[in-house]
mmCIF file of C-alpha atoms in Angstrom:
data_model
loop_
_atom_site.group_PDB
_atom_site.id
_atom_site.type_symbol
_atom_site.label_atom_id
_atom_site.label_comp_id
_atom_site.label_asym_id
_atom_site.label_seq_id
_atom_site.Cartn_x
_atom_site.Cartn_y
_atom_site.Cartn_z
ATOM 1 C CA GLY A 128 38.566 3.807 -9.000
ATOM 2 C CA ASP A 129 35.016 4.875 -7.216
ATOM 3 C CA SER A 130 33.739 2.451 -4.202
ATOM 4 C CA VAL A 131 32.199 2.117 -0.684
ATOM 5 C CA THR A 132 33.790 0.308 1.893
ATOM 6 C CA GLN A 133 31.190 -0.464 4.921
ATOM 7 C CA MET A 134 31.962 -2.018 8.545
ATOM 8 C CA GLU A 135 31.873 -5.575 8.699
ATOM 9 C CA GLY A 136 29.123 -7.308 10.701
ATOM 10 C CA PRO A 137 27.203 -9.151 11.850
ATOM 11 C CA VAL A 138 25.931 -6.121 14.187
ATOM 12 C CA THR A 139 23.915 -7.296 17.156
ATOM 13 C CA LEU A 140 21.979 -5.659 18.962
ATOM 14 C CA SER A 141 19.291 -6.060 21.848
ATOM 15 C CA GLU A 142 15.616 -4.305 20.620
ATOM 16 C CA GLU A 143 16.334 -0.416 21.339
ATOM 17 C CA ALA A 144 19.919 0.226 21.503
ATOM 18 C CA PHE A 145 21.202 2.481 19.250
ATOM 19 C CA LEU A 146 22.869 1.842 15.734
ATOM 20 C CA THR A 147 25.229 3.030 13.497
ATOM 21 C CA ILE A 148 27.015 1.649 10.541
ATOM 22 C CA ASN A 149 29.367 2.859 8.870
ATOM 23 C CA CYS A 150 30.057 3.498 5.597
ATOM 24 C CA THR A 151 32.504 5.888 3.444
ATOM 25 C CA TYR A 152 33.230 6.525 0.505
ATOM 26 C CA THR A 153 36.036 6.777 -2.521
ATOM 27 C CA ALA A 154 34.699 8.840 -6.027
ATOM 28 C CA THR A 155 35.397 11.327 -8.217
ATOM 29 C CA GLY A 156 32.853 14.108 -8.424
ATOM 30 C CA TYR A 157 30.557 14.524 -5.545
ATOM 31 C CA PRO A 158 28.062 11.205 -6.096
ATOM 32 C CA SER A 159 25.043 11.259 -4.568
ATOM 33 C CA LEU A 160 24.920 8.462 -1.999
ATOM 34 C CA PHE A 161 22.487 5.679 -0.957
ATOM 35 C CA TRP A 162 21.296 2.988 1.763
ATOM 36 C CA TYR A 163 19.385 0.103 0.616
ATOM 37 C CA VAL A 164 17.863 -2.087 2.594
ATOM 38 C CA GLN A 165 17.934 -6.442 1.155
ATOM 39 C CA TYR A 166 15.313 -9.016 4.316
ATOM 40 C CA PRO A 167 15.550 -12.549 3.472
ATOM 41 C CA GLY A 168 15.173 -13.532 0.025
ATOM 42 C CA GLU A 169 14.050 -10.859 -0.859
ATOM 43 C CA GLY A 170 15.814 -7.949 -3.396
ATOM 44 C CA LEU A 171 16.595 -4.661 -2.533
ATOM 45 C CA GLN A 172 15.160 -2.092 -1.316
ATOM 46 C CA LEU A 173 16.123 1.657 -1.195
ATOM 47 C CA LEU A 174 15.904 3.196 2.276
ATOM 48 C CA LEU A 175 16.531 6.696 2.167
ATOM 49 C CA LYS A 176 19.444 8.638 -0.153
ATOM 50 C CA ALA A 177 21.177 12.371 -0.536
ATOM 51 C CA THR A 178 22.477 14.046 -3.097
ATOM 52 C CA LYS A 179 24.607 16.398 -1.584
ATOM 53 C CA ALA A 180 27.015 17.569 0.687
ATOM 54 C CA ASP A 181 25.329 17.899 4.221
ATOM 55 C CA ASP A 182 22.111 16.810 3.194
ATOM 56 C CA LYS A 183 20.098 14.301 5.410
ATOM 57 C CA GLY A 184 18.236 11.836 4.029
ATOM 58 C CA SER A 185 15.845 9.984 6.586
ATOM 59 C CA ASN A 186 13.203 7.123 6.123
ATOM 60 C CA LYS A 187 11.435 4.908 8.997
ATOM 61 C CA GLY A 188 13.829 6.437 11.830
ATOM 62 C CA PHE A 189 17.340 5.786 10.090
ATOM 63 C CA GLU A 190 18.659 9.149 9.429
ATOM 64 C CA ALA A 191 22.197 9.518 7.840
ATOM 65 C CA THR A 192 23.784 12.773 7.038
ATOM 66 C CA TYR A 193 26.123 13.106 3.715
ATOM 67 C CA ARG A 194 29.551 14.129 5.123
ATOM 68 C CA LYS A 195 32.001 15.362 2.508
ATOM 69 C CA GLU A 196 34.916 16.724 4.235
ATOM 70 C CA THR A 197 35.917 12.841 5.991
ATOM 71 C CA THR A 198 33.200 11.039 2.219
ATOM 72 C CA SER A 199 30.662 9.189 4.790
ATOM 73 C CA PHE A 200 28.054 8.629 4.909
ATOM 74 C CA HIS A 201 26.919 6.634 8.256
ATOM 75 C CA LEU A 202 23.281 5.025 8.853
ATOM 76 C CA GLU A 203 22.101 5.996 12.524
ATOM 77 C CA LYS A 204 18.889 4.973 14.019
ATOM 78 C CA GLY A 205 17.778 5.745 18.036
ATOM 79 C CA SER A 206 16.358 2.676 18.406
ATOM 80 C CA VAL A 207 15.999 -0.801 16.424
ATOM 81 C CA GLN A 208 13.278 -3.222 16.020
ATOM 82 C CA VAL A 209 13.721 -7.323 15.712
ATOM 83 C CA SER A 210 12.044 -6.569 12.082
ATOM 84 C CA ASP A 211 14.998 -4.141 11.297
ATOM 85 C CA SER A 212 16.975 -7.003 11.293
ATOM 86 C CA ALA A 213 17.864 -7.536 7.449
ATOM 87 C CA VAL A 214 21.655 -6.364 5.628
ATOM 88 C CA TYR A 215 22.313 -3.005 4.973
ATOM 89 C CA PHE A 216 24.418 -1.758 2.179
ATOM 90 C CA CYS A 217 25.766 1.643 1.326
ATOM 91 C CA ALA A 218 25.993 2.788 -2.142
ATOM 92 C CA LEU A 219 27.183 5.748 -4.362
ATOM 93 C CA PHE A 220 25.918 6.722 -8.107
ATOM 94 C CA SER A 221 29.326 6.760 -9.873
ATOM 95 C CA GLY A 222 28.494 9.645 -12.493
ATOM 96 C CA GLY A 223 31.905 8.455 -13.710
ATOM 97 C CA TYR A 224 30.378 4.928 -14.235
ATOM 98 C CA ASN A 225 27.580 5.713 -14.678
ATOM 99 C CA LYS A 226 25.882 3.058 -12.306
ATOM 100 C CA LEU A 227 25.614 2.326 -8.639
ATOM 101 C CA ILE A 228 28.450 1.378 -6.616
ATOM 102 C CA PHE A 229 28.173 -0.746 -3.418
ATOM 103 C CA GLY A 230 29.372 -1.834 -0.438
ATOM 104 C CA ALA A 231 29.972 -5.672 0.695
ATOM 105 C CA GLY A 232 26.708 -4.830 2.783
ATOM 106 C CA THR A 233 26.407 -5.342 6.888
ATOM 107 C CA ARG A 234 24.102 -7.541 8.362
ATOM 108 C CA LEU A 235 22.235 -6.255 11.301
ATOM 109 C CA ALA A 236 20.395 -9.039 14.014
ATOM 110 C CA VAL A 237 18.535 -7.231 16.275
ATOM 111 C CA HIS A 238 17.294 -9.622 19.279
ATOM 112 C CA PRO A 239 14.171 -9.006 21.835
ATOM 113 C CA ASP B 271 2.117 -0.619 -12.155
ATOM 114 C CA THR B 272 3.839 -2.760 -9.147
ATOM 115 C CA GLY B 273 7.075 -2.197 -9.346
ATOM 116 C CA VAL B 274 10.235 -4.455 -10.879
ATOM 117 C CA SER B 275 9.223 -7.963 -11.633
ATOM 118 C CA GLN B 276 11.827 -10.898 -11.816
ATOM 119 C CA ASP B 277 10.846 -14.713 -13.204
ATOM 120 C CA PRO B 278 11.686 -16.999 -12.011
ATOM 121 C CA ARG B 279 11.835 -16.187 -8.038
ATOM 122 C CA HIS B 280 14.373 -19.629 -8.066
ATOM 123 C CA LYS B 281 16.331 -22.134 -10.696
ATOM 124 C CA ILE B 282 17.756 -25.227 -9.978
ATOM 125 C CA THR B 283 19.977 -26.036 -13.379
ATOM 126 C CA LYS B 284 22.576 -28.951 -13.768
ATOM 127 C CA ARG B 285 25.969 -27.824 -14.630
ATOM 128 C CA GLY B 286 26.221 -27.435 -18.079
ATOM 129 C CA GLN B 287 22.370 -26.457 -18.743
ATOM 130 C CA ASN B 288 21.791 -23.120 -20.819
ATOM 131 C CA VAL B 289 19.695 -20.604 -18.368
ATOM 132 C CA THR B 290 17.409 -17.256 -19.321
ATOM 133 C CA PHE B 291 15.810 -15.216 -16.744
ATOM 134 C CA ARG B 292 13.475 -12.904 -17.773
ATOM 135 C CA CYS B 293 12.802 -9.262 -15.584
ATOM 136 C CA ASP B 294 9.778 -6.649 -16.087
ATOM 137 C CA PRO B 295 10.913 -3.433 -15.255
ATOM 138 C CA ILE B 296 8.701 -0.329 -14.256
ATOM 139 C CA SER B 297 6.794 0.910 -17.771
ATOM 140 C CA GLU B 298 8.453 4.120 -17.846
ATOM 141 C CA HIS B 299 11.842 3.648 -17.120
ATOM 142 C CA ASN B 300 14.225 3.921 -19.783
ATOM 143 C CA ARG B 301 17.287 2.274 -18.444
ATOM 144 C CA LEU B 302 17.617 -2.031 -17.069
ATOM 145 C CA TYR B 303 20.552 -2.372 -15.054
ATOM 146 C CA TRP B 304 21.875 -6.661 -14.004
ATOM 147 C CA TYR B 305 23.063 -6.860 -11.071
ATOM 148 C CA ARG B 306 25.062 -10.331 -9.842
ATOM 149 C CA GLN B 307 24.805 -11.123 -5.921
ATOM 150 C CA THR B 308 26.958 -13.886 -4.088
ATOM 151 C CA LEU B 309 26.524 -14.429 -0.632
ATOM 152 C CA GLY B 310 28.008 -12.235 1.219
ATOM 153 C CA GLN B 311 28.842 -9.542 -0.743
ATOM 154 C CA GLY B 312 27.005 -6.424 -2.065
ATOM 155 C CA PRO B 313 25.740 -6.595 -5.916
ATOM 156 C CA GLU B 314 28.085 -6.138 -8.975
ATOM 157 C CA PHE B 315 27.016 -4.553 -11.818
ATOM 158 C CA LEU B 316 26.561 -6.650 -15.407
ATOM 159 C CA THR B 317 25.301 -4.803 -18.377
ATOM 160 C CA TYR B 318 22.991 -2.410 -18.430
ATOM 161 C CA PHE B 319 20.645 -1.068 -21.185
ATOM 162 C CA GLN B 320 18.997 2.658 -22.615
ATOM 163 C CA ASN B 321 15.682 2.140 -24.451
ATOM 164 C CA GLU B 322 16.972 -1.332 -26.243
ATOM 165 C CA ALA B 323 20.601 -0.621 -26.360
ATOM 166 C CA GLN B 324 23.123 -1.745 -24.358
ATOM 167 C CA LEU B 325 25.093 0.433 -23.030
ATOM 168 C CA GLU B 326 27.925 -1.347 -20.796
ATOM 169 C CA LYS B 327 29.034 -4.078 -20.429
ATOM 170 C CA SER B 328 31.139 -5.124 -16.844
ATOM 171 C CA ARG B 329 34.340 -7.793 -17.306
ATOM 172 C CA LEU B 330 32.594 -10.239 -15.596
ATOM 173 C CA LEU B 331 30.031 -10.445 -18.321
ATOM 174 C CA SER B 332 31.389 -14.130 -19.885
ATOM 175 C CA ASP B 333 31.404 -15.018 -23.393
ATOM 176 C CA ARG B 334 28.494 -17.693 -21.740
ATOM 177 C CA PHE B 335 26.532 -14.591 -20.347
ATOM 178 C CA SER B 336 24.392 -12.412 -22.795
ATOM 179 C CA ALA B 337 21.663 -9.504 -21.926
ATOM 180 C CA GLU B 338 18.903 -8.282 -24.578
ATOM 181 C CA ARG B 339 16.012 -6.229 -23.994
ATOM 182 C CA PRO B 340 14.406 -5.899 -27.200
ATOM 183 C CA LYS B 341 11.354 -3.109 -28.246
ATOM 184 C CA GLY B 342 13.120 -1.356 -25.181
ATOM 185 C CA SER B 343 10.701 -3.125 -22.860
ATOM 186 C CA PHE B 344 10.800 -5.985 -20.395
ATOM 187 C CA SER B 345 14.825 -7.694 -20.670
ATOM 188 C CA THR B 346 16.599 -11.734 -20.434
ATOM 189 C CA LEU B 347 19.941 -12.634 -19.151
ATOM 190 C CA GLU B 348 21.225 -15.676 -20.815
ATOM 191 C CA ILE B 349 23.993 -17.579 -19.449
ATOM 192 C CA GLN B 350 24.838 -20.598 -21.008
ATOM 193 C CA ARG B 351 26.791 -24.216 -19.992
ATOM 194 C CA THR B 352 26.338 -23.123 -16.670
ATOM 195 C CA GLU B 353 28.622 -23.434 -14.437
ATOM 196 C CA GLN B 354 28.958 -24.165 -10.300
ATOM 197 C CA GLY B 355 30.171 -20.328 -10.191
ATOM 198 C CA ASP B 356 27.387 -19.206 -11.637
ATOM 199 C CA SER B 357 25.464 -20.214 -8.188
ATOM 200 C CA ALA B 358 24.149 -16.781 -7.533
ATOM 201 C CA MET B 359 21.280 -14.334 -7.175
ATOM 202 C CA TYR B 360 20.511 -11.837 -10.297
ATOM 203 C CA LEU B 361 19.066 -9.177 -9.938
ATOM 204 C CA CYS B 362 17.592 -6.309 -12.135
ATOM 205 C CA ALA B 363 16.913 -2.950 -11.287
ATOM 206 C CA SER B 364 14.937 0.206 -13.380
ATOM 207 C CA SER B 365 15.278 3.741 -13.903
ATOM 208 C CA PRO B 366 14.079 6.853 -14.871
ATOM 209 C CA GLU B 367 16.593 8.476 -17.670
ATOM 210 C CA ALA B 368 16.270 11.828 -16.062
ATOM 211 C CA ALA B 369 17.435 12.697 -12.662
ATOM 212 C CA ARG B 370 18.777 9.131 -12.934
ATOM 213 C CA GLU B 371 21.527 10.571 -10.028
ATOM 214 C CA SER B 372 19.705 11.827 -7.881
ATOM 215 C CA TYR B 373 16.955 8.611 -7.770
ATOM 216 C CA GLY B 374 18.566 5.235 -7.196
ATOM 217 C CA TYR B 375 17.280 2.811 -8.205
ATOM 218 C CA THR B 376 14.173 -0.021 -8.066
ATOM 219 C CA PHE B 377 15.226 -3.629 -7.308
ATOM 220 C CA GLY B 378 13.179 -6.422 -8.928
ATOM 221 C CA SER B 379 12.886 -9.442 -6.008
ATOM 222 C CA GLY B 380 16.152 -11.616 -7.533
ATOM 223 C CA THR B 381 16.301 -14.448 -9.102
ATOM 224 C CA ARG B 382 18.766 -16.850 -7.441
ATOM 225 C CA LEU B 383 20.440 -19.930 -9.246
ATOM 226 C CA THR B 384 22.175 -22.948 -7.771
ATOM 227 C CA VAL B 385 24.031 -24.751 -10.179
ATOM 228 C CA VAL B 386 24.409 -28.544 -9.362
#
């Protein structure tokens, strides 16, 4: 079935470092892809999305490009801040299953 | 409209008790979803409604779980005879029917259930 695999965390970075969180997916057809962020004790917030191959989603300095050839949607940010510390979830909308399917999440900790 | 609201935010209950959670979706969204999230894991799908019709239930949703969405507005999720393994964050989300594949979902803040 459709699935999402994320790199295991935690990812620990210093402020202003470059961030990459890897995400790959398995799906039939061409799913829409999403990154969500979850701050402690909160629900999930949509960070960015891409709906077709080669689309780049971006928001708040974060970017991810839909790569059909590698079935990937890696999250990047050029310079992280302490306030970016959270758990990041990659997800796909599975047309076959008609719902969002999430990866296990990657915890990011940014220290000053 | 202030987004998806869930109530309560936290619930502590004794094993064997029944609990009920409420979700109020964004008013113009006709799809409503329930997910469960355990510590260190991503959200897992439980069930979803289109208007008042419950269209799908996950195998995770045992007979002790029931969800309703009367009149296609708010939804309730009830867990009967709670077990310690039910301890988790229960997330509600909504989306419009149209363009649901590209919209993503709007999530509430969740209800954290602790069964002692």
